[in-house]
JSON list of C-alpha atoms and ligand atoms in Angstrom, two decimals:
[
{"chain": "A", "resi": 1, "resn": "UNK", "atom": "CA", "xyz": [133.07, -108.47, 103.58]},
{"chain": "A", "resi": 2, "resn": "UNK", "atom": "CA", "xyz": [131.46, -106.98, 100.76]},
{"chain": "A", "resi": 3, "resn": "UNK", "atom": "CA", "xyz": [129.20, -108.54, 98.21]},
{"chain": "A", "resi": 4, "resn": "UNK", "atom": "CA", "xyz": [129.39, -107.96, 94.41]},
{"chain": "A", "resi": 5, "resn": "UNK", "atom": "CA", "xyz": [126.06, -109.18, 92.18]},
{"chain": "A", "resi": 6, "resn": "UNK", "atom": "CA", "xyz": [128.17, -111.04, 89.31]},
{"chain": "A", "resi": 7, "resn": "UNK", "atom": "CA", "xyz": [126.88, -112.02, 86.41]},
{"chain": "A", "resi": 8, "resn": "UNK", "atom": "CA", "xyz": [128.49, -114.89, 83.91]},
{"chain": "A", "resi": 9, "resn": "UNK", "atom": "CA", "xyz": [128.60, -114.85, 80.50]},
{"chain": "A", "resi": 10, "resn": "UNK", "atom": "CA", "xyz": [125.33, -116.74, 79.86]},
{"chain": "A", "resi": 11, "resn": "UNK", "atom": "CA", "xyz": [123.69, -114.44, 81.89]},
{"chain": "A", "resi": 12, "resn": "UNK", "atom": "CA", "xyz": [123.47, -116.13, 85.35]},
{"chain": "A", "resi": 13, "resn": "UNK", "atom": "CA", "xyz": [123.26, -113.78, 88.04]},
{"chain": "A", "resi": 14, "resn": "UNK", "atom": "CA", "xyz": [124.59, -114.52, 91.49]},
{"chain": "A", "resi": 15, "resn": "UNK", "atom": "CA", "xyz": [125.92, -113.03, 94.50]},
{"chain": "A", "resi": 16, "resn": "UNK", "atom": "CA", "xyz": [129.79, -112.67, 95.33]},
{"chain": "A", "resi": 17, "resn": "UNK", "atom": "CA", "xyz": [131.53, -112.45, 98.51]},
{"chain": "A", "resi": 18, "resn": "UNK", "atom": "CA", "xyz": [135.06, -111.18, 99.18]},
{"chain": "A", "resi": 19, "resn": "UNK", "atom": "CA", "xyz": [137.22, -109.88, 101.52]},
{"chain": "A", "resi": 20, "resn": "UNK", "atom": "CA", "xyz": [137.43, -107.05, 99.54]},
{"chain": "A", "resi": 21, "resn": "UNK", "atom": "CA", "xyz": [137.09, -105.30, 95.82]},
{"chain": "A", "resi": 22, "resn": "UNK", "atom": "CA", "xyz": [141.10, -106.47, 95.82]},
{"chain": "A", "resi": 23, "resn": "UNK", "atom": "CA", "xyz": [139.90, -110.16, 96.84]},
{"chain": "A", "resi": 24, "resn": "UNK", "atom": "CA", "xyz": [137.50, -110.11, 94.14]},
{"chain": "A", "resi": 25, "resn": "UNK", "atom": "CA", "xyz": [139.94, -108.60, 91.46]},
{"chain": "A", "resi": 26, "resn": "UNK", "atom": "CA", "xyz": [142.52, -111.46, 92.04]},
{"chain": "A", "resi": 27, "resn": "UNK", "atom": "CA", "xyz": [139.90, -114.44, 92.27]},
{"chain": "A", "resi": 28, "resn": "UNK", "atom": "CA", "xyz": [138.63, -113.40, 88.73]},
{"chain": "A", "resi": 29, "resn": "UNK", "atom": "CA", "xyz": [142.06, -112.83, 87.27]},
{"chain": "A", "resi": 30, "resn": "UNK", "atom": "CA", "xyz": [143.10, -116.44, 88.66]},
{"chain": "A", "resi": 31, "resn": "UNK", "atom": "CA", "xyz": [139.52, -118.01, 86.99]},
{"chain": "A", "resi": 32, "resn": "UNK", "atom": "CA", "xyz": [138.64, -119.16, 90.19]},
{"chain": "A", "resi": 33, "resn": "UNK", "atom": "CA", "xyz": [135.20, -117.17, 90.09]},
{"chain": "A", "resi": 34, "resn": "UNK", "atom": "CA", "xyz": [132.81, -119.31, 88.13]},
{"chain": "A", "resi": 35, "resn": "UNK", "atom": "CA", "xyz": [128.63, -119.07, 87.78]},
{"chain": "A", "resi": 36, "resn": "UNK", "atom": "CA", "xyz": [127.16, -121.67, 89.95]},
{"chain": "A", "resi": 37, "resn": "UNK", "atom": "CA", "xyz": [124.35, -122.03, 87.72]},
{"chain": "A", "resi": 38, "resn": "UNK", "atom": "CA", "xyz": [126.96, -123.39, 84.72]},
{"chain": "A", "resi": 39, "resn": "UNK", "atom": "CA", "xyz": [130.34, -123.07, 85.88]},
{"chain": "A", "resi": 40, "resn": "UNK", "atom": "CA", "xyz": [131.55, -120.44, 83.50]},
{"chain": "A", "resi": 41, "resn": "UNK", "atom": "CA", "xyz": [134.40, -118.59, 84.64]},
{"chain": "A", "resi": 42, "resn": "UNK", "atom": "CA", "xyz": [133.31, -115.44, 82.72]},
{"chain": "A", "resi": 43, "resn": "UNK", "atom": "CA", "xyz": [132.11, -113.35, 85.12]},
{"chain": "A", "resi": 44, "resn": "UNK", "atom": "CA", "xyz": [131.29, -109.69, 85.29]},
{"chain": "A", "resi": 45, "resn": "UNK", "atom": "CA", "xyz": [130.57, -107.36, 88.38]},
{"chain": "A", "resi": 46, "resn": "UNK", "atom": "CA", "xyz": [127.45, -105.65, 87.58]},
{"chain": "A", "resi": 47, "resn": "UNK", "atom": "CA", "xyz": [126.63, -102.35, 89.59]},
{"chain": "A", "resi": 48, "resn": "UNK", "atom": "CA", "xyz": [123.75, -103.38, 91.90]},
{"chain": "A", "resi": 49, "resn": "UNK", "atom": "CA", "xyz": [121.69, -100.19, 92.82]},
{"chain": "A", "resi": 50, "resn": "UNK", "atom": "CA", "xyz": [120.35, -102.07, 95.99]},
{"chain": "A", "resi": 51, "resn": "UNK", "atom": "CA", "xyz": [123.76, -102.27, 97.13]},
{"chain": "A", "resi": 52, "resn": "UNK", "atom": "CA", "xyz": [125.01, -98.72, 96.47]},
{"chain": "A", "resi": 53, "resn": "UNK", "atom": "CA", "xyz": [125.32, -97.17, 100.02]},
{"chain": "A", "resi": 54, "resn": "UNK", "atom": "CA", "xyz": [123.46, -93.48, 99.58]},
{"chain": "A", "resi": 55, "resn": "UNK", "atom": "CA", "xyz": [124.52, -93.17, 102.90]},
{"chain": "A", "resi": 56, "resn": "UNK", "atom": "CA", "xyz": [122.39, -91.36, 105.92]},
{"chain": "A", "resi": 57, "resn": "UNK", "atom": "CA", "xyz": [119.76, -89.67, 104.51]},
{"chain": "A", "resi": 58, "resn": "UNK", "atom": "CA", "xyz": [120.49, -86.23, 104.09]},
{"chain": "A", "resi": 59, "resn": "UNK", "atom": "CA", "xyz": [119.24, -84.44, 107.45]},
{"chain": "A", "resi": 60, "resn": "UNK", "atom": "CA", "xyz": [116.60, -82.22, 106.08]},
{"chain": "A", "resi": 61, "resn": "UNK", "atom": "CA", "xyz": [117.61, -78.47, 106.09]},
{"chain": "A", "resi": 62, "resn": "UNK", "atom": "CA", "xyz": [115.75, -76.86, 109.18]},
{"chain": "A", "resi": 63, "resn": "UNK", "atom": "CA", "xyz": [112.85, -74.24, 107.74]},
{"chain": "A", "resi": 64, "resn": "UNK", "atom": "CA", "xyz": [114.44, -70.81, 108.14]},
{"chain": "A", "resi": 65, "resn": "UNK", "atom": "CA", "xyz": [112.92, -68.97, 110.08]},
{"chain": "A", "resi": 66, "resn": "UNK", "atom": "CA", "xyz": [110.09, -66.64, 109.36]},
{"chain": "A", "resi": 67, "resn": "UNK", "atom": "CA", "xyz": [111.74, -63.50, 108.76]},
{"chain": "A", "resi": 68, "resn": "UNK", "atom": "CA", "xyz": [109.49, -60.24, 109.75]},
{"chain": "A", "resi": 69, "resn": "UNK", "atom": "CA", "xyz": [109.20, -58.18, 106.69]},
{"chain": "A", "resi": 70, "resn": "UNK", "atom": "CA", "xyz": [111.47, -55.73, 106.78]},
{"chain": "A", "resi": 71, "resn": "UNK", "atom": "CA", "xyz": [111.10, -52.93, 103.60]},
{"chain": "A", "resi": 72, "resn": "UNK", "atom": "CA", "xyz": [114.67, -52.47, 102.67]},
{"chain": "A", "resi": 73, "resn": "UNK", "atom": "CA", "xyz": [115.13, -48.64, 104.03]},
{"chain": "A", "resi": 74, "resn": "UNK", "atom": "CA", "xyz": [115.02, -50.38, 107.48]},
{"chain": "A", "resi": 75, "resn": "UNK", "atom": "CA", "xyz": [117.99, -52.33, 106.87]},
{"chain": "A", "resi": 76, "resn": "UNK", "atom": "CA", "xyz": [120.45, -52.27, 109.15]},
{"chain": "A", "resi": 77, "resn": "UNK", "atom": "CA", "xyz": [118.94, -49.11, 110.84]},
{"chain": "A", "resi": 78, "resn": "UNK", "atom": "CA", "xyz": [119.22, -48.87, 114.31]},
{"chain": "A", "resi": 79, "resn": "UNK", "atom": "CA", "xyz": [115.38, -49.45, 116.29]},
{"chain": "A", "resi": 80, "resn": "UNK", "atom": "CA", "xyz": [115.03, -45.82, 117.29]},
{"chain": "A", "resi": 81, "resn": "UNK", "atom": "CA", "xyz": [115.74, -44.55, 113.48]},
{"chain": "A", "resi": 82, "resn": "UNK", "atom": "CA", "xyz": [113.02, -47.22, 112.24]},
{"chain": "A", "resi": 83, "resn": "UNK", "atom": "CA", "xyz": [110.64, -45.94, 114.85]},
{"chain": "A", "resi": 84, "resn": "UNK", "atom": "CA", "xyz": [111.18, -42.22, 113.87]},
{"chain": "A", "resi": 85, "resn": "UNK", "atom": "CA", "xyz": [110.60, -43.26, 110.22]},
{"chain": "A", "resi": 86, "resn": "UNK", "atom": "CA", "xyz": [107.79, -44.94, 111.17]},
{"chain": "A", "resi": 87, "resn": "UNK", "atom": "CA", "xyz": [106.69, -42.18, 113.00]},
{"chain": "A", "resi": 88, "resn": "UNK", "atom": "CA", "xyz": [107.29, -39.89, 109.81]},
{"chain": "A", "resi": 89, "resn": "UNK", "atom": "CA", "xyz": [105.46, -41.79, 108.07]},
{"chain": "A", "resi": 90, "resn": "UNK", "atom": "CA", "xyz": [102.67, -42.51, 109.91]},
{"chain": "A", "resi": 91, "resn": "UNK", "atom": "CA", "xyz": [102.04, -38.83, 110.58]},
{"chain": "A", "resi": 92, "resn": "UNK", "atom": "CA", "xyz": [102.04, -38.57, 106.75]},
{"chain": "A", "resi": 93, "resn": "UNK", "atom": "CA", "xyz": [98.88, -41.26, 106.16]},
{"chain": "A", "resi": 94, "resn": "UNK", "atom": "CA", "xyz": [97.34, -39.28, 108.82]},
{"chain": "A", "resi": 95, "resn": "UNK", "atom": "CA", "xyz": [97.67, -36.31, 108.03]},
{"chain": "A", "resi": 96, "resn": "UNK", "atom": "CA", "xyz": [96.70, -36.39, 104.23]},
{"chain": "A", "resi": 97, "resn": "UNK", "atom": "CA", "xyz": [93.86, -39.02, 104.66]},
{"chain": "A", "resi": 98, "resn": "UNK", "atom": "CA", "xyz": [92.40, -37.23, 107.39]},
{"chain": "A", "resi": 99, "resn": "UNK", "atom": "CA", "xyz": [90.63, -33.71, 108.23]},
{"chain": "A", "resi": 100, "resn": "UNK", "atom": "CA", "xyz": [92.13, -31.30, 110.12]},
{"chain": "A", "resi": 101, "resn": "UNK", "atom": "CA", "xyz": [88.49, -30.10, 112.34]},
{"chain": "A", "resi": 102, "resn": "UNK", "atom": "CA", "xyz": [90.74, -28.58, 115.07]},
{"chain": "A", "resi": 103, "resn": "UNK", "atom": "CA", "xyz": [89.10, -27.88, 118.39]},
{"chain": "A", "resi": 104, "resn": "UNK", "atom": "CA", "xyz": [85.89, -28.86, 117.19]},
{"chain": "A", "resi": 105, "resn": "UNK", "atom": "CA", "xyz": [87.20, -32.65, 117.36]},
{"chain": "A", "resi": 106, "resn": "UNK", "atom": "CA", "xyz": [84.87, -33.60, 119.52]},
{"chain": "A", "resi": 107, "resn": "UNK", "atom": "CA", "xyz": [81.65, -32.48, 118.37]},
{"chain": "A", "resi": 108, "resn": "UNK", "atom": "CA", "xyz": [82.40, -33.32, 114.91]},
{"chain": "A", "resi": 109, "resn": "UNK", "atom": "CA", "xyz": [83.88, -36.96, 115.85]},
{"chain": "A", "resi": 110, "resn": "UNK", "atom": "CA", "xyz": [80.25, -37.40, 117.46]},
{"chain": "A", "resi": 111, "resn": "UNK", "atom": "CA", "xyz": [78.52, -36.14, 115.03]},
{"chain": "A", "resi": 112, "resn": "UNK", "atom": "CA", "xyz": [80.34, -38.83, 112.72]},
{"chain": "A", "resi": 113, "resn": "UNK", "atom": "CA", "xyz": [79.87, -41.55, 115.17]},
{"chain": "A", "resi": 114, "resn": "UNK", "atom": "CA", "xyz": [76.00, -40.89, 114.86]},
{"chain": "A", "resi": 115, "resn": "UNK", "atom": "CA", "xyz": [76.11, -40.55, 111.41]},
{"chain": "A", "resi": 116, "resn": "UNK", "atom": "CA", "xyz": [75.04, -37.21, 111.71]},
{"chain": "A", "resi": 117, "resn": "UNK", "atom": "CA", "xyz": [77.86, -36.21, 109.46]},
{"chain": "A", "resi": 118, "resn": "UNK", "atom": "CA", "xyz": [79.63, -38.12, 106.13]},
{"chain": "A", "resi": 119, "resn": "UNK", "atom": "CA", "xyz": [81.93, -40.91, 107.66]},
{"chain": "A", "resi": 120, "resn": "UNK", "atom": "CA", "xyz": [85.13, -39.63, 107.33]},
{"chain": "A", "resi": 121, "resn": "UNK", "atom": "CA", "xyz": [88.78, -40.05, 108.92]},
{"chain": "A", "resi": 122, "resn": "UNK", "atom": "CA", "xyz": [88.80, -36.81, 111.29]},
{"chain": "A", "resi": 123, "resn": "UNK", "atom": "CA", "xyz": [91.87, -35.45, 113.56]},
{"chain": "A", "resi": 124, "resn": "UNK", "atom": "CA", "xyz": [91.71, -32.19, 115.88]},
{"chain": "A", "resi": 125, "resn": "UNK", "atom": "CA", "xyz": [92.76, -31.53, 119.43]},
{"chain": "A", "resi": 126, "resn": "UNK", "atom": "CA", "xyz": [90.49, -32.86, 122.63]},
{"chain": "A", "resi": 127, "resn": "UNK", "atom": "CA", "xyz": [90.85, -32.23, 126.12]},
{"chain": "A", "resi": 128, "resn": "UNK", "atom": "CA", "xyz": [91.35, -35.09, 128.41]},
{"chain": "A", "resi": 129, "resn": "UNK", "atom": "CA", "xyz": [88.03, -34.36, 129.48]},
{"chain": "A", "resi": 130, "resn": "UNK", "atom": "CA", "xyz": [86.82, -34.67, 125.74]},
{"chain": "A", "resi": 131, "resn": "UNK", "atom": "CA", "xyz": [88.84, -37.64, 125.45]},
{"chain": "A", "resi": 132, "resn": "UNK", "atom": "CA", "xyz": [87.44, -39.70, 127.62]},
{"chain": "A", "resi": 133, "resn": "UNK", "atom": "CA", "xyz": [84.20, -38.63, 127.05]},
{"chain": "A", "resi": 134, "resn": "UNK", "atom": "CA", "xyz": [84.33, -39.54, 123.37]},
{"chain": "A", "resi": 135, "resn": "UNK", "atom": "CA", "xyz": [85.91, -43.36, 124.72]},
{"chain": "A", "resi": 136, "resn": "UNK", "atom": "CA", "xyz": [82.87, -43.48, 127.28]},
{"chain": "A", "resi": 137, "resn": "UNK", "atom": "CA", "xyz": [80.16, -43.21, 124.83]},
{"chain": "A", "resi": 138, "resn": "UNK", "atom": "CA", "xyz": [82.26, -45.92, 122.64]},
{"chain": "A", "resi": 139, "resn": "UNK", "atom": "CA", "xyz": [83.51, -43.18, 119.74]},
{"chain": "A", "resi": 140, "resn": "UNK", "atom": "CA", "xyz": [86.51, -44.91, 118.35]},
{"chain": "A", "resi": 141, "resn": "UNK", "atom": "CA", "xyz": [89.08, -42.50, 119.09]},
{"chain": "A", "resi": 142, "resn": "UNK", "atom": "CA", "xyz": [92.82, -43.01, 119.02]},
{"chain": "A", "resi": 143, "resn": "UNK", "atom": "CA", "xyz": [95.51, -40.18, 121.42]},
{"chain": "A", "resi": 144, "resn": "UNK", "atom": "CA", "xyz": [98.22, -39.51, 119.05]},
{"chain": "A", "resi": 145, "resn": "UNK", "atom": "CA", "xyz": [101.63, -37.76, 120.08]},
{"chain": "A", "resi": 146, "resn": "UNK", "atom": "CA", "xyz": [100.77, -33.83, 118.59]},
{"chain": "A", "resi": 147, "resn": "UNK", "atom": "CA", "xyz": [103.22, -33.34, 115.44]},
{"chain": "A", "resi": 148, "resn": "UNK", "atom": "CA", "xyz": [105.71, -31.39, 115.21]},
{"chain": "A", "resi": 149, "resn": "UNK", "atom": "CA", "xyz": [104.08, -27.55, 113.65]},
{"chain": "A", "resi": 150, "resn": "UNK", "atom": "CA", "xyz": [106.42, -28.33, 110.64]},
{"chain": "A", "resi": 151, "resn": "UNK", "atom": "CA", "xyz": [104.27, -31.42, 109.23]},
{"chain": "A", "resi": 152, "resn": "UNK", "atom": "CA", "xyz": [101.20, -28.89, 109.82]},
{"chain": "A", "resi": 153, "resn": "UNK", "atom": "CA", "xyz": [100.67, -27.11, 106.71]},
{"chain": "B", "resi": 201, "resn": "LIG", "atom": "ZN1", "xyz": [126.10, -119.04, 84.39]}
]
């Protein structure tokens, strides 16, 4: 069954029910549908919004999924090419926004730590001794792989 709003000529609205859009098509050709209200046979379907079927609502689309950033030079680079560049270019913050102090890395990274010296990045070689010497006394102090000599000019 399906259920048409009708309205008559003199403006009656009421609800229809037929077997099928067919059904309805026939009864009104044959003047058999008629307005309760007055008994005209002049009678329109009117499109009925509360009877249009939208259907399921629409599933919503799942969030994609954060994506991590990705600068587009990594794309589609294997992992051990993005960790090279990564490499490559970490070396090159470090190396131009730091001070090359050498051997004397340790002395002058306390000296900074103390503020004996103007705060400034620092890199330079340390034993392990120095190393963990510098760690003990709480110096922040990071062991970086050595570059390569060609980066070292
Ligand atoms: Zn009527």
């Amino acid at each position: 069954m399906i259920v048409f709003d009708l309205l008559c000529g003199v403006g009656h609205r009421f609800e229809g029910w037929f077997g099928s859009a067919k059904a309805f098509a026939s009864q009104k050709e044959r003047g058999l549908l008629t307005c309760p209200t007055c008994g005209s046979s002049k009678v329109e379907r009117i499109p009925s919004a509360s009877r249009v079927n939208l259907g399921a609502p629409e599933p919503k689309a799942p969030k994609a999924p954060a994506q991590p950033a990705k600068t587009p030079d990594m794309e589609g680079k294997d992992p051990f090419a993005i960790a090279q560049m990564l490499y490559s270019r970490m070396l090159d913050e470090l190396l131009t926004k730091t001070e090359d102090v050498g051997k004397e890395f340790p002395a002058k990274a306390r000296r900074i730590f103390y503020k004996q010296d103007p705060v400034r990045a620092i890199r330079g070689q340390a034993t392990e001794q120095e190393h963990d010497d510098l760690v003990d006394e709480g110096i922040p102090v990071a062991r970086l792989p050595v570059p390569p000599p060609e980066r070292l000019n």
